[in-house]
mmCIF file with all atom_site columns, C-alpha atoms in Angstrom:
data_model
loop_
_atom_site.group_PDB
_atom_site.id
_atom_site.type_symbol
_atom_site.label_atom_id
_atom_site.label_alt_id
_atom_site.label_comp_id
_atom_site.label_asym_id
_atom_site.label_entity_id
_atom_site.label_seq_id
_atom_site.pdbx_PDB_ins_code
_atom_site.Cartn_x
_atom_site.Cartn_y
_atom_site.Cartn_z
_atom_site.occupancy
_atom_site.B_iso_or_equiv
_atom_site.pdbx_formal_charge
_atom_site.auth_seq_id
_atom_site.auth_comp_id
_atom_site.auth_asym_id
_atom_site.auth_atom_id
_atom_site.pdbx_PDB_model_num
ATOM 1   C CA . MET A 1 1   ? -76.550 145.570 11.411 1.00 45.00 ? 130 MET A CA 1
ATOM 2   C CA . SER A 1 2   ? -73.975 145.149 14.203 1.00 42.00 ? 131 SER A CA 1
ATOM 3   C CA . ALA A 1 3   ? -71.995 141.739 14.680 1.00 42.00 ? 132 ALA A CA 1
ATOM 4   C CA . ALA A 1 4   ? -73.051 140.052 17.754 1.00 42.00 ? 133 ALA A CA 1
ATOM 5   C CA . THR A 1 5   ? -70.381 140.053 20.185 1.00 41.00 ? 134 THR A CA 1
ATOM 6   C CA . THR A 1 6   ? -69.870 136.135 21.411 1.00 41.00 ? 135 THR A CA 1
ATOM 7   C CA . SER A 1 7   ? -66.437 135.992 21.778 1.00 41.00 ? 136 SER A CA 1
ATOM 8   C CA . SER A 1 8   ? -65.952 135.583 25.366 1.00 42.00 ? 137 SER A CA 1
ATOM 9   C CA . ALA A 1 9   ? -63.407 137.814 27.788 1.00 42.00 ? 138 ALA A CA 1
ATOM 10  C CA . PRO A 1 10  ? -60.596 136.761 29.006 1.00 42.00 ? 139 PRO A CA 1
ATOM 11  C CA . SER A 1 11  ? -61.318 134.952 32.830 1.00 42.00 ? 140 SER A CA 1
ATOM 12  C CA . THR A 1 12  ? -60.100 137.845 35.070 1.00 41.00 ? 141 THR A CA 1
ATOM 13  C CA . ASP A 1 13  ? -60.197 136.016 38.617 1.00 44.00 ? 142 ASP A CA 1
ATOM 14  C CA . GLY A 1 14  ? -57.762 134.575 38.226 1.00 43.00 ? 143 GLY A CA 1
ATOM 15  C CA . SER A 1 15  ? -58.541 131.187 38.889 1.00 43.00 ? 144 SER A CA 1
ATOM 16  C CA . GLU A 1 16  ? -56.835 130.070 35.152 1.00 47.00 ? 145 GLU A CA 1
ATOM 17  C CA . GLU A 1 17  ? -53.352 131.819 37.071 1.00 48.00 ? 146 GLU A CA 1
ATOM 18  C CA . VAL A 1 18  ? -53.436 129.222 40.187 1.00 49.00 ? 147 VAL A CA 1
ATOM 19  C CA . ALA A 1 19  ? -52.688 126.063 38.779 1.00 48.00 ? 148 ALA A CA 1
ATOM 20  C CA . PRO A 1 20  ? -49.181 127.385 37.275 1.00 49.00 ? 149 PRO A CA 1
ATOM 21  C CA . ARG A 1 21  ? -48.713 129.294 41.030 1.00 50.00 ? 150 ARG A CA 1
ATOM 22  C CA . ARG A 1 22  ? -49.420 126.378 42.459 1.00 52.00 ? 151 ARG A CA 1
ATOM 23  C CA . HIS A 1 23  ? -47.032 123.829 40.060 1.00 51.00 ? 152 HIS A CA 1
ATOM 24  C CA . LEU A 1 24  ? -44.282 126.851 40.417 1.00 49.00 ? 153 LEU A CA 1
ATOM 25  C CA . GLY A 1 25  ? -44.795 127.280 44.317 1.00 54.00 ? 154 GLY A CA 1
ATOM 26  C CA . THR A 1 26  ? -44.977 123.190 44.717 1.00 57.00 ? 155 THR A CA 1
ATOM 27  C CA . LEU A 1 27  ? -41.300 123.269 42.967 1.00 52.00 ? 156 LEU A CA 1
ATOM 28  C CA . TRP A 1 28  ? -39.868 126.145 45.384 1.00 54.00 ? 157 TRP A CA 1
ATOM 29  C CA . ILE A 1 29  ? -41.232 123.927 48.096 1.00 59.00 ? 158 ILE A CA 1
ATOM 30  C CA . ALA A 1 30  ? -39.393 120.938 46.964 1.00 58.00 ? 159 ALA A CA 1
ATOM 31  C CA . LEU A 1 31  ? -36.205 122.739 46.496 1.00 58.00 ? 160 LEU A CA 1
ATOM 32  C CA . ALA A 1 32  ? -37.232 124.106 50.249 1.00 57.00 ? 161 ALA A CA 1
ATOM 33  C CA . ILE A 1 33  ? -36.740 120.653 51.734 1.00 56.00 ? 162 ILE A CA 1
ATOM 34  C CA . VAL A 1 34  ? -33.479 119.982 50.234 1.00 57.00 ? 163 VAL A CA 1
ATOM 35  C CA . VAL A 1 35  ? -32.372 122.644 51.778 1.00 59.00 ? 164 VAL A CA 1
ATOM 36  C CA . GLY A 1 36  ? -33.925 121.926 54.650 1.00 54.00 ? 165 GLY A CA 1
ATOM 37  C CA . LEU A 1 37  ? -33.034 118.801 55.211 1.00 53.00 ? 166 LEU A CA 1
ATOM 38  C CA . ALA A 1 38  ? -29.594 119.429 53.932 1.00 57.00 ? 167 ALA A CA 1
ATOM 39  C CA . LEU A 1 39  ? -29.624 122.127 57.245 1.00 57.00 ? 168 LEU A CA 1
ATOM 40  C CA . GLY A 1 40  ? -30.907 119.958 59.344 1.00 48.00 ? 169 GLY A CA 1
ATOM 41  C CA . TYR A 1 41  ? -28.074 117.274 58.378 1.00 53.00 ? 170 TYR A CA 1
ATOM 42  C CA . THR A 1 42  ? -25.616 119.705 58.401 1.00 56.00 ? 171 THR A CA 1
ATOM 43  C CA . ALA A 1 43  ? -27.122 120.429 62.534 1.00 52.00 ? 172 ALA A CA 1
ATOM 44  C CA . GLY A 1 44  ? -26.849 117.159 63.213 1.00 50.00 ? 173 GLY A CA 1
ATOM 45  C CA . LEU A 1 45  ? -23.545 116.671 62.303 1.00 51.00 ? 174 LEU A CA 1
ATOM 46  C CA . LEU A 1 46  ? -22.388 119.791 64.097 1.00 52.00 ? 175 LEU A CA 1
ATOM 47  C CA . THR A 1 47  ? -23.780 118.800 67.265 1.00 54.00 ? 176 THR A CA 1
ATOM 48  C CA . PRO A 1 48  ? -21.344 116.611 69.349 1.00 51.00 ? 177 PRO A CA 1
ATOM 49  C CA . ALA A 1 49  ? -22.353 113.358 71.274 1.00 52.00 ? 178 ALA A CA 1
ATOM 50  C CA . VAL A 1 50  ? -20.614 112.647 74.166 1.00 58.00 ? 179 VAL A CA 1
ATOM 51  C CA . THR A 1 51  ? -22.373 109.648 74.770 1.00 82.00 ? 180 THR A CA 1
ATOM 52  C CA . ALA A 1 52  ? -23.716 108.100 71.691 1.00 92.00 ? 181 ALA A CA 1
ATOM 53  C CA . PRO A 1 53  ? -27.359 106.603 72.194 1.00 96.00 ? 182 PRO A CA 1
ATOM 54  C CA . GLY A 1 54  ? -27.912 102.669 71.567 1.00 95.00 ? 183 GLY A CA 1
ATOM 55  C CA . ASP A 1 55  ? -29.586 100.983 69.543 1.00 96.00 ? 184 ASP A CA 1
ATOM 56  C CA . ASP A 1 56  ? -32.195 100.038 71.652 1.00 94.00 ? 185 ASP A CA 1
ATOM 57  C CA . SER A 1 57  ? -32.401 103.515 73.464 1.00 97.00 ? 186 SER A CA 1
ATOM 58  C CA . VAL A 1 58  ? -35.197 105.724 74.230 1.00 97.00 ? 187 VAL A CA 1
ATOM 59  C CA . GLU A 1 59  ? -33.449 108.345 72.394 1.00 98.00 ? 188 GLU A CA 1
ATOM 60  C CA . ALA A 1 60  ? -32.379 106.180 69.108 1.00 98.00 ? 189 ALA A CA 1
ATOM 61  C CA . GLY A 1 61  ? -36.410 104.800 68.991 1.00 98.00 ? 190 GLY A CA 1
ATOM 62  C CA . PHE A 1 62  ? -37.746 108.332 69.063 1.00 98.00 ? 191 PHE A CA 1
ATOM 63  C CA . VAL A 1 63  ? -35.791 109.447 66.261 1.00 98.00 ? 192 VAL A CA 1
ATOM 64  C CA . ARG A 1 64  ? -36.626 106.290 64.466 1.00 98.00 ? 193 ARG A CA 1
ATOM 65  C CA . ASP A 1 65  ? -40.465 107.216 64.350 1.00 98.00 ? 194 ASP A CA 1
ATOM 66  C CA . MET A 1 66  ? -41.186 110.113 64.889 1.00 98.00 ? 195 MET A CA 1
ATOM 67  C CA . SER A 1 67  ? -38.869 110.402 61.231 1.00 98.00 ? 196 SER A CA 1
ATOM 68  C CA . THR A 1 68  ? -41.218 107.829 60.260 1.00 98.00 ? 197 THR A CA 1
ATOM 69  C CA . HIS A 1 69  ? -44.270 110.138 61.391 1.00 98.00 ? 198 HIS A CA 1
ATOM 70  C CA . HIS A 1 70  ? -43.335 113.480 60.300 1.00 99.00 ? 199 HIS A CA 1
ATOM 71  C CA . ALA A 1 71  ? -42.306 111.512 56.932 1.00 98.00 ? 200 ALA A CA 1
ATOM 72  C CA . GLN A 1 72  ? -46.446 111.041 56.430 1.00 98.00 ? 201 GLN A CA 1
ATOM 73  C CA . ALA A 1 73  ? -46.731 114.325 57.823 1.00 98.00 ? 202 ALA A CA 1
ATOM 74  C CA . VAL A 1 74  ? -44.424 115.764 54.819 1.00 98.00 ? 203 VAL A CA 1
ATOM 75  C CA . GLU A 1 75  ? -46.267 113.527 52.258 1.00 98.00 ? 204 GLU A CA 1
ATOM 76  C CA . MET A 1 76  ? -50.249 114.930 53.247 1.00 99.00 ? 205 MET A CA 1
ATOM 77  C CA . ALA A 1 77  ? -49.277 118.027 52.686 1.00 98.00 ? 206 ALA A CA 1
ATOM 78  C CA . MET A 1 78  ? -47.861 117.940 49.638 1.00 97.00 ? 207 MET A CA 1
ATOM 79  C CA . ILE A 1 79  ? -51.001 116.412 48.569 1.00 97.00 ? 208 ILE A CA 1
ATOM 80  C CA . MET A 1 80  ? -52.222 119.026 49.696 1.00 97.00 ? 209 MET A CA 1
ATOM 81  C CA . HIS A 1 81  ? -50.147 121.886 48.684 1.00 96.00 ? 210 HIS A CA 1
ATOM 82  C CA . THR A 1 82  ? -51.018 121.084 44.597 1.00 94.00 ? 211 THR A CA 1
ATOM 83  C CA . LYS A 1 83  ? -54.498 120.627 45.135 1.00 95.00 ? 212 LYS A CA 1
ATOM 84  C CA . ALA A 1 84  ? -55.540 123.275 47.760 1.00 96.00 ? 213 ALA A CA 1
ATOM 85  C CA . GLN A 1 85  ? -57.380 126.412 46.930 1.00 95.00 ? 214 GLN A CA 1
ATOM 86  C CA . ASP A 1 86  ? -57.226 128.097 49.795 1.00 97.00 ? 215 ASP A CA 1
ATOM 87  C CA . GLU A 1 87  ? -54.534 130.082 49.854 1.00 96.00 ? 216 GLU A CA 1
ATOM 88  C CA . GLN A 1 88  ? -54.224 129.869 54.008 1.00 97.00 ? 217 GLN A CA 1
ATOM 89  C CA . VAL A 1 89  ? -54.179 125.853 53.582 1.00 98.00 ? 218 VAL A CA 1
ATOM 90  C CA . ALA A 1 90  ? -51.724 126.099 50.724 1.00 97.00 ? 219 ALA A CA 1
ATOM 91  C CA . SER A 1 91  ? -49.629 128.376 52.675 1.00 97.00 ? 220 SER A CA 1
ATOM 92  C CA . LEU A 1 92  ? -49.684 125.826 55.959 1.00 98.00 ? 221 LEU A CA 1
ATOM 93  C CA . ALA A 1 93  ? -49.076 122.821 54.116 1.00 98.00 ? 222 ALA A CA 1
ATOM 94  C CA . ALA A 1 94  ? -45.902 124.650 53.012 1.00 97.00 ? 223 ALA A CA 1
ATOM 95  C CA . ASP A 1 95  ? -45.227 125.179 55.841 1.00 97.00 ? 224 ASP A CA 1
ATOM 96  C CA . ILE A 1 96  ? -45.707 121.515 57.432 1.00 98.00 ? 225 ILE A CA 1
ATOM 97  C CA . ALA A 1 97  ? -43.436 119.625 54.661 1.00 97.00 ? 226 ALA A CA 1
ATOM 98  C CA . ILE A 1 98  ? -40.331 122.401 55.255 1.00 96.00 ? 227 ILE A CA 1
ATOM 99  C CA . THR A 1 99  ? -40.715 122.134 58.916 1.00 96.00 ? 228 THR A CA 1
ATOM 100 C CA . GLN A 1 100 ? -40.739 118.333 59.363 1.00 97.00 ? 229 GLN A CA 1
ATOM 101 C CA . GLN A 1 101 ? -38.608 117.718 56.265 1.00 97.00 ? 230 GLN A CA 1
ATOM 102 C CA . GLY A 1 102 ? -35.840 119.462 57.863 1.00 96.00 ? 231 GLY A CA 1
ATOM 103 C CA . GLN A 1 103 ? -36.407 118.175 61.275 1.00 97.00 ? 232 GLN A CA 1
ATOM 104 C CA . ILE A 1 104 ? -35.941 114.721 59.773 1.00 98.00 ? 233 ILE A CA 1
ATOM 105 C CA . GLY A 1 105 ? -32.377 115.655 58.180 1.00 97.00 ? 234 GLY A CA 1
ATOM 106 C CA . THR A 1 106 ? -31.264 116.666 61.920 1.00 97.00 ? 235 THR A CA 1
ATOM 107 C CA . MET A 1 107 ? -32.703 112.977 63.164 1.00 98.00 ? 236 MET A CA 1
ATOM 108 C CA . SER A 1 108 ? -31.380 111.095 60.124 1.00 97.00 ? 237 SER A CA 1
ATOM 109 C CA . ALA A 1 109 ? -27.842 112.728 60.581 1.00 97.00 ? 238 ALA A CA 1
ATOM 110 C CA . TRP A 1 110 ? -28.192 111.972 64.611 1.00 97.00 ? 239 TRP A CA 1
ATOM 111 C CA . LEU A 1 111 ? -28.498 108.313 63.434 1.00 97.00 ? 240 LEU A CA 1
ATOM 112 C CA . ARG A 1 112 ? -26.016 108.405 61.443 1.00 97.00 ? 241 ARG A CA 1
ATOM 113 C CA . ASP A 1 113 ? -23.476 110.101 64.125 1.00 96.00 ? 242 ASP A CA 1
ATOM 114 C CA . TRP A 1 114 ? -24.475 107.349 66.185 1.00 97.00 ? 243 TRP A CA 1
ATOM 115 C CA . ASN A 1 115 ? -23.489 104.612 64.056 1.00 97.00 ? 244 ASN A CA 1
ATOM 116 C CA . LEU A 1 116 ? -26.765 103.533 63.698 1.00 98.00 ? 245 LEU A CA 1
ATOM 117 C CA . ASN A 1 117 ? -29.620 102.317 61.070 1.00 96.00 ? 246 ASN A CA 1
ATOM 118 C CA . PRO A 1 118 ? -32.201 104.507 59.880 1.00 95.00 ? 247 PRO A CA 1
ATOM 119 C CA . THR A 1 119 ? -34.298 101.226 61.133 1.00 94.00 ? 248 THR A CA 1
ATOM 120 C CA . GLY A 1 120 ? -33.700 98.952  64.136 1.00 92.00 ? 249 GLY A CA 1
ATOM 121 C CA . SER A 1 121 ? -34.638 95.732  66.007 1.00 90.00 ? 250 SER A CA 1
ATOM 122 C CA . GLN A 1 122 ? -36.958 97.058  68.569 1.00 90.00 ? 251 GLN A CA 1
ATOM 123 C CA . PRO A 1 123 ? -41.049 96.853  67.008 1.00 91.00 ? 252 PRO A CA 1
ATOM 124 C CA . ARG A 1 124 ? -42.779 100.452 66.553 1.00 93.00 ? 253 ARG A CA 1
ATOM 125 C CA . MET A 1 125 ? -43.475 102.693 70.811 1.00 95.00 ? 254 MET A CA 1
ATOM 126 C CA . ALA A 1 126 ? -41.369 100.179 71.959 1.00 94.00 ? 255 ALA A CA 1
ATOM 127 C CA . TRP A 1 127 ? -39.585 103.240 73.382 1.00 96.00 ? 256 TRP A CA 1
ATOM 128 C CA . MET A 1 128 ? -42.842 104.312 74.706 1.00 94.00 ? 257 MET A CA 1
ATOM 129 C CA . PRO A 1 129 ? -43.803 102.357 78.042 1.00 89.00 ? 258 PRO A CA 1
ATOM 130 C CA . ASN A 1 130 ? -47.177 100.742 77.473 1.00 80.00 ? 259 ASN A CA 1
ATOM 131 C CA . SER A 1 131 ? -46.303 101.762 73.993 1.00 75.00 ? 260 SER A CA 1
ATOM 132 C CA . GLN A 1 132 ? -48.961 99.036  72.950 1.00 69.00 ? 261 GLN A CA 1
ATOM 133 C CA . GLY A 1 133 ? -52.195 101.364 74.141 1.00 68.00 ? 262 GLY A CA 1
ATOM 134 C CA . SER A 1 134 ? -49.974 104.109 71.904 1.00 74.00 ? 263 SER A CA 1
ATOM 135 C CA . LEU A 1 135 ? -50.631 101.863 69.022 1.00 84.00 ? 264 LEU A CA 1
ATOM 136 C CA . THR A 1 136 ? -53.805 101.532 66.026 1.00 82.00 ? 265 THR A CA 1
ATOM 137 C CA . ASN A 1 137 ? -53.878 99.276  63.803 1.00 83.00 ? 266 ASN A CA 1
ATOM 138 C CA . GLY A 1 138 ? -50.235 98.731  63.923 1.00 86.00 ? 267 GLY A CA 1
ATOM 139 C CA . LEU A 1 139 ? -49.825 102.793 62.844 1.00 94.00 ? 268 LEU A CA 1
ATOM 140 C CA . MET A 1 140 ? -48.751 105.581 65.539 1.00 96.00 ? 269 MET A CA 1
ATOM 141 C CA . PRO A 1 141 ? -50.562 107.978 67.382 1.00 95.00 ? 270 PRO A CA 1
ATOM 142 C CA . GLY A 1 142 ? -52.259 110.513 65.225 1.00 97.00 ? 271 GLY A CA 1
ATOM 143 C CA . MET A 1 143 ? -51.011 108.731 62.077 1.00 98.00 ? 272 MET A CA 1
ATOM 144 C CA . ALA A 1 144 ? -53.415 108.499 59.574 1.00 98.00 ? 273 ALA A CA 1
ATOM 145 C CA . THR A 1 145 ? -54.601 105.294 57.766 1.00 98.00 ? 274 THR A CA 1
ATOM 146 C CA . PRO A 1 146 ? -53.890 103.713 54.291 1.00 97.00 ? 275 PRO A CA 1
ATOM 147 C CA . GLU A 1 147 ? -57.990 104.535 53.214 1.00 98.00 ? 276 GLU A CA 1
ATOM 148 C CA . GLN A 1 148 ? -57.593 108.017 54.731 1.00 98.00 ? 277 GLN A CA 1
ATOM 149 C CA . LEU A 1 149 ? -54.269 108.937 53.054 1.00 98.00 ? 278 LEU A CA 1
ATOM 150 C CA . THR A 1 150 ? -56.332 107.477 49.879 1.00 98.00 ? 279 THR A CA 1
ATOM 151 C CA . GLN A 1 151 ? -59.639 109.835 50.672 1.00 98.00 ? 280 GLN A CA 1
ATOM 152 C CA . LEU A 1 152 ? -56.765 112.590 50.780 1.00 98.00 ? 281 LEU A CA 1
ATOM 153 C CA . ARG A 1 153 ? -55.249 112.171 47.241 1.00 98.00 ? 282 ARG A CA 1
ATOM 154 C CA . GLU A 1 154 ? -59.146 111.755 45.853 1.00 98.00 ? 283 GLU A CA 1
ATOM 155 C CA . ALA A 1 155 ? -60.822 114.774 47.684 1.00 98.00 ? 284 ALA A CA 1
ATOM 156 C CA . THR A 1 156 ? -61.046 117.420 45.831 1.00 97.00 ? 285 THR A CA 1
ATOM 157 C CA . GLY A 1 157 ? -62.368 121.510 46.688 1.00 96.00 ? 286 GLY A CA 1
ATOM 158 C CA . VAL A 1 158 ? -63.337 122.605 50.601 1.00 97.00 ? 287 VAL A CA 1
ATOM 159 C CA . GLU A 1 159 ? -63.594 119.005 51.023 1.00 97.00 ? 288 GLU A CA 1
ATOM 160 C CA . ALA A 1 160 ? -59.777 118.416 50.615 1.00 98.00 ? 289 ALA A CA 1
ATOM 161 C CA . GLU A 1 161 ? -59.004 120.700 52.371 1.00 98.00 ? 290 GLU A CA 1
ATOM 162 C CA . LYS A 1 162 ? -61.358 120.274 55.565 1.00 98.00 ? 291 LYS A CA 1
ATOM 163 C CA . LEU A 1 163 ? -60.441 116.402 55.060 1.00 98.00 ? 292 LEU A CA 1
ATOM 164 C CA . PHE A 1 164 ? -56.002 117.898 55.767 1.00 99.00 ? 293 PHE A CA 1
ATOM 165 C CA . LEU A 1 165 ? -56.876 119.874 58.189 1.00 99.00 ? 294 LEU A CA 1
ATOM 166 C CA . ASP A 1 166 ? -58.589 117.163 59.918 1.00 98.00 ? 295 ASP A CA 1
ATOM 167 C CA . LEU A 1 167 ? -56.626 114.205 59.527 1.00 99.00 ? 296 LEU A CA 1
ATOM 168 C CA . MET A 1 168 ? -53.300 116.816 60.001 1.00 99.00 ? 297 MET A CA 1
ATOM 169 C CA . LEU A 1 169 ? -54.828 117.989 63.501 1.00 99.00 ? 298 LEU A CA 1
ATOM 170 C CA . THR A 1 170 ? -55.107 114.358 64.877 1.00 98.00 ? 299 THR A CA 1
ATOM 171 C CA . HIS A 1 171 ? -51.350 114.077 63.697 1.00 98.00 ? 300 HIS A CA 1
ATOM 172 C CA . HIS A 1 172 ? -50.158 116.916 65.032 1.00 99.00 ? 301 HIS A CA 1
ATOM 173 C CA . LEU A 1 173 ? -51.597 115.884 68.378 1.00 98.00 ? 302 LEU A CA 1
ATOM 174 C CA . GLY A 1 174 ? -50.138 112.098 68.244 1.00 97.00 ? 303 GLY A CA 1
ATOM 175 C CA . GLY A 1 175 ? -47.330 113.828 67.388 1.00 98.00 ? 304 GLY A CA 1
ATOM 176 C CA . ILE A 1 176 ? -47.061 116.145 70.534 1.00 98.00 ? 305 ILE A CA 1
ATOM 177 C CA . HIS A 1 177 ? -47.596 113.403 72.554 1.00 96.00 ? 306 HIS A CA 1
ATOM 178 C CA . MET A 1 178 ? -44.532 111.508 71.772 1.00 97.00 ? 307 MET A CA 1
ATOM 179 C CA . ALA A 1 179 ? -42.454 114.136 71.542 1.00 98.00 ? 308 ALA A CA 1
ATOM 180 C CA . GLU A 1 180 ? -43.751 114.962 75.632 1.00 97.00 ? 309 GLU A CA 1
ATOM 181 C CA . GLU A 1 181 ? -43.130 111.455 76.277 1.00 97.00 ? 310 GLU A CA 1
ATOM 182 C CA . VAL A 1 182 ? -39.346 111.310 75.366 1.00 98.00 ? 311 VAL A CA 1
ATOM 183 C CA . VAL A 1 183 ? -38.628 114.820 76.814 1.00 98.00 ? 312 VAL A CA 1
ATOM 184 C CA . ASP A 1 184 ? -39.933 112.773 80.333 1.00 97.00 ? 313 ASP A CA 1
ATOM 185 C CA . LEU A 1 185 ? -38.165 109.840 79.371 1.00 97.00 ? 314 LEU A CA 1
ATOM 186 C CA . SER A 1 186 ? -34.505 111.212 77.988 1.00 97.00 ? 315 SER A CA 1
ATOM 187 C CA . ASP A 1 187 ? -31.834 113.002 80.173 1.00 95.00 ? 316 ASP A CA 1
ATOM 188 C CA . ASP A 1 188 ? -30.238 114.020 76.145 1.00 97.00 ? 317 ASP A CA 1
ATOM 189 C CA . LYS A 1 189 ? -30.254 117.454 75.636 1.00 96.00 ? 318 LYS A CA 1
ATOM 190 C CA . ASP A 1 190 ? -30.606 117.597 72.200 1.00 96.00 ? 319 ASP A CA 1
ATOM 191 C CA . ILE A 1 191 ? -33.328 115.146 72.056 1.00 98.00 ? 320 ILE A CA 1
ATOM 192 C CA . ASP A 1 192 ? -35.336 117.373 74.268 1.00 98.00 ? 321 ASP A CA 1
ATOM 193 C CA . TRP A 1 193 ? -34.389 120.501 72.413 1.00 97.00 ? 322 TRP A CA 1
ATOM 194 C CA . LEU A 1 194 ? -36.087 118.958 69.202 1.00 98.00 ? 323 LEU A CA 1
ATOM 195 C CA . ALA A 1 195 ? -38.573 117.272 71.264 1.00 98.00 ? 324 ALA A CA 1
ATOM 196 C CA . GLY A 1 196 ? -39.420 120.769 72.817 1.00 98.00 ? 325 GLY A CA 1
ATOM 197 C CA . THR A 1 197 ? -39.298 123.005 69.041 1.00 97.00 ? 326 THR A CA 1
ATOM 198 C CA . MET A 1 198 ? -41.558 120.311 67.339 1.00 98.00 ? 327 MET A CA 1
ATOM 199 C CA . VAL A 1 199 ? -44.679 120.735 70.086 1.00 98.00 ? 328 VAL A CA 1
ATOM 200 C CA . ALA A 1 200 ? -43.969 124.275 70.165 1.00 98.00 ? 329 ALA A CA 1
ATOM 201 C CA . SER A 1 201 ? -44.408 124.268 66.931 1.00 97.00 ? 330 SER A CA 1
ATOM 202 C CA . GLN A 1 202 ? -46.681 121.624 66.502 1.00 98.00 ? 331 GLN A CA 1
ATOM 203 C CA . GLN A 1 203 ? -48.608 123.498 68.856 1.00 98.00 ? 332 GLN A CA 1
ATOM 204 C CA . ARG A 1 204 ? -49.002 126.875 66.756 1.00 98.00 ? 333 ARG A CA 1
ATOM 205 C CA . GLU A 1 205 ? -50.030 124.792 63.904 1.00 98.00 ? 334 GLU A CA 1
ATOM 206 C CA . ILE A 1 206 ? -52.986 123.721 66.010 1.00 98.00 ? 335 ILE A CA 1
ATOM 207 C CA . GLN A 1 207 ? -54.172 127.533 66.084 1.00 98.00 ? 336 GLN A CA 1
ATOM 208 C CA . ALA A 1 208 ? -53.926 127.779 62.823 1.00 98.00 ? 337 ALA A CA 1
ATOM 209 C CA . ILE A 1 209 ? -55.563 124.516 61.572 1.00 98.00 ? 338 ILE A CA 1
ATOM 210 C CA . GLN A 1 210 ? -58.855 125.350 64.078 1.00 98.00 ? 339 GLN A CA 1
ATOM 211 C CA . THR A 1 211 ? -58.618 129.345 62.798 1.00 98.00 ? 340 THR A CA 1
ATOM 212 C CA . ILE A 1 212 ? -59.005 127.899 59.182 1.00 98.00 ? 341 ILE A CA 1
ATOM 213 C CA . LYS A 1 213 ? -61.247 125.761 60.000 1.00 97.00 ? 342 LYS A CA 1
ATOM 214 C CA . SER A 1 214 ? -63.705 128.324 61.022 1.00 96.00 ? 343 SER A CA 1
ATOM 215 C CA . GLU A 1 215 ? -63.523 129.639 58.166 1.00 96.00 ? 344 GLU A CA 1
ATOM 216 C CA . LEU A 1 216 ? -63.479 127.345 55.320 1.00 95.00 ? 345 LEU A CA 1
ATOM 217 C CA . PRO A 1 217 ? -67.393 127.533 53.387 1.00 91.00 ? 346 PRO A CA 1
ATOM 218 C CA . ALA A 1 218 ? -69.853 125.283 54.981 1.00 80.00 ? 347 ALA A CA 1
ATOM 219 C CA . ASN A 1 219 ? -69.741 123.341 51.890 1.00 65.00 ? 348 ASN A CA 1
#
């Protein structure tokens, strides 16, 4: 009588390897963010300023507000990257975190070059005409609420991925609105260049978000 083969064979679907791989990937992203921040900071220092913007200028207001706006995008992207099951979602989250942290580095360097503090005396969005209409519960255009961030942290699986994509789509639309406004309001070539870069990259990411959303499972 042969012995019953009750021992289970090792899983071959690779699911047990996802967490270690994702953890390693997150470490690489953290390193890339540090490098990107340093490169962004260096790029900002290498950009000559003919006349430094003042504390209440359009340029200073935009840089401060967009740095805060970007910081939330980085936070959401890192939350999602650590638990995304879909590799496209994980890759998108990584790209967003690295790109926007690098841009934060550039903007931080400009503020230092202008001898300005990271925070100013002006209210949020004061640099933009009719800015009060752009604020929702004190949040800048497209920003997620604290409740939505909590939802993102607690959600799992496809639900989390869809929520992340929806939040980031709204976030990008708000960021594009701010970037397009500063191009109209500022004559600073560096600001116009960075804002243009933001619009282009976020429009590409919006297209990617829409494609990924269409490919995710219904439930």
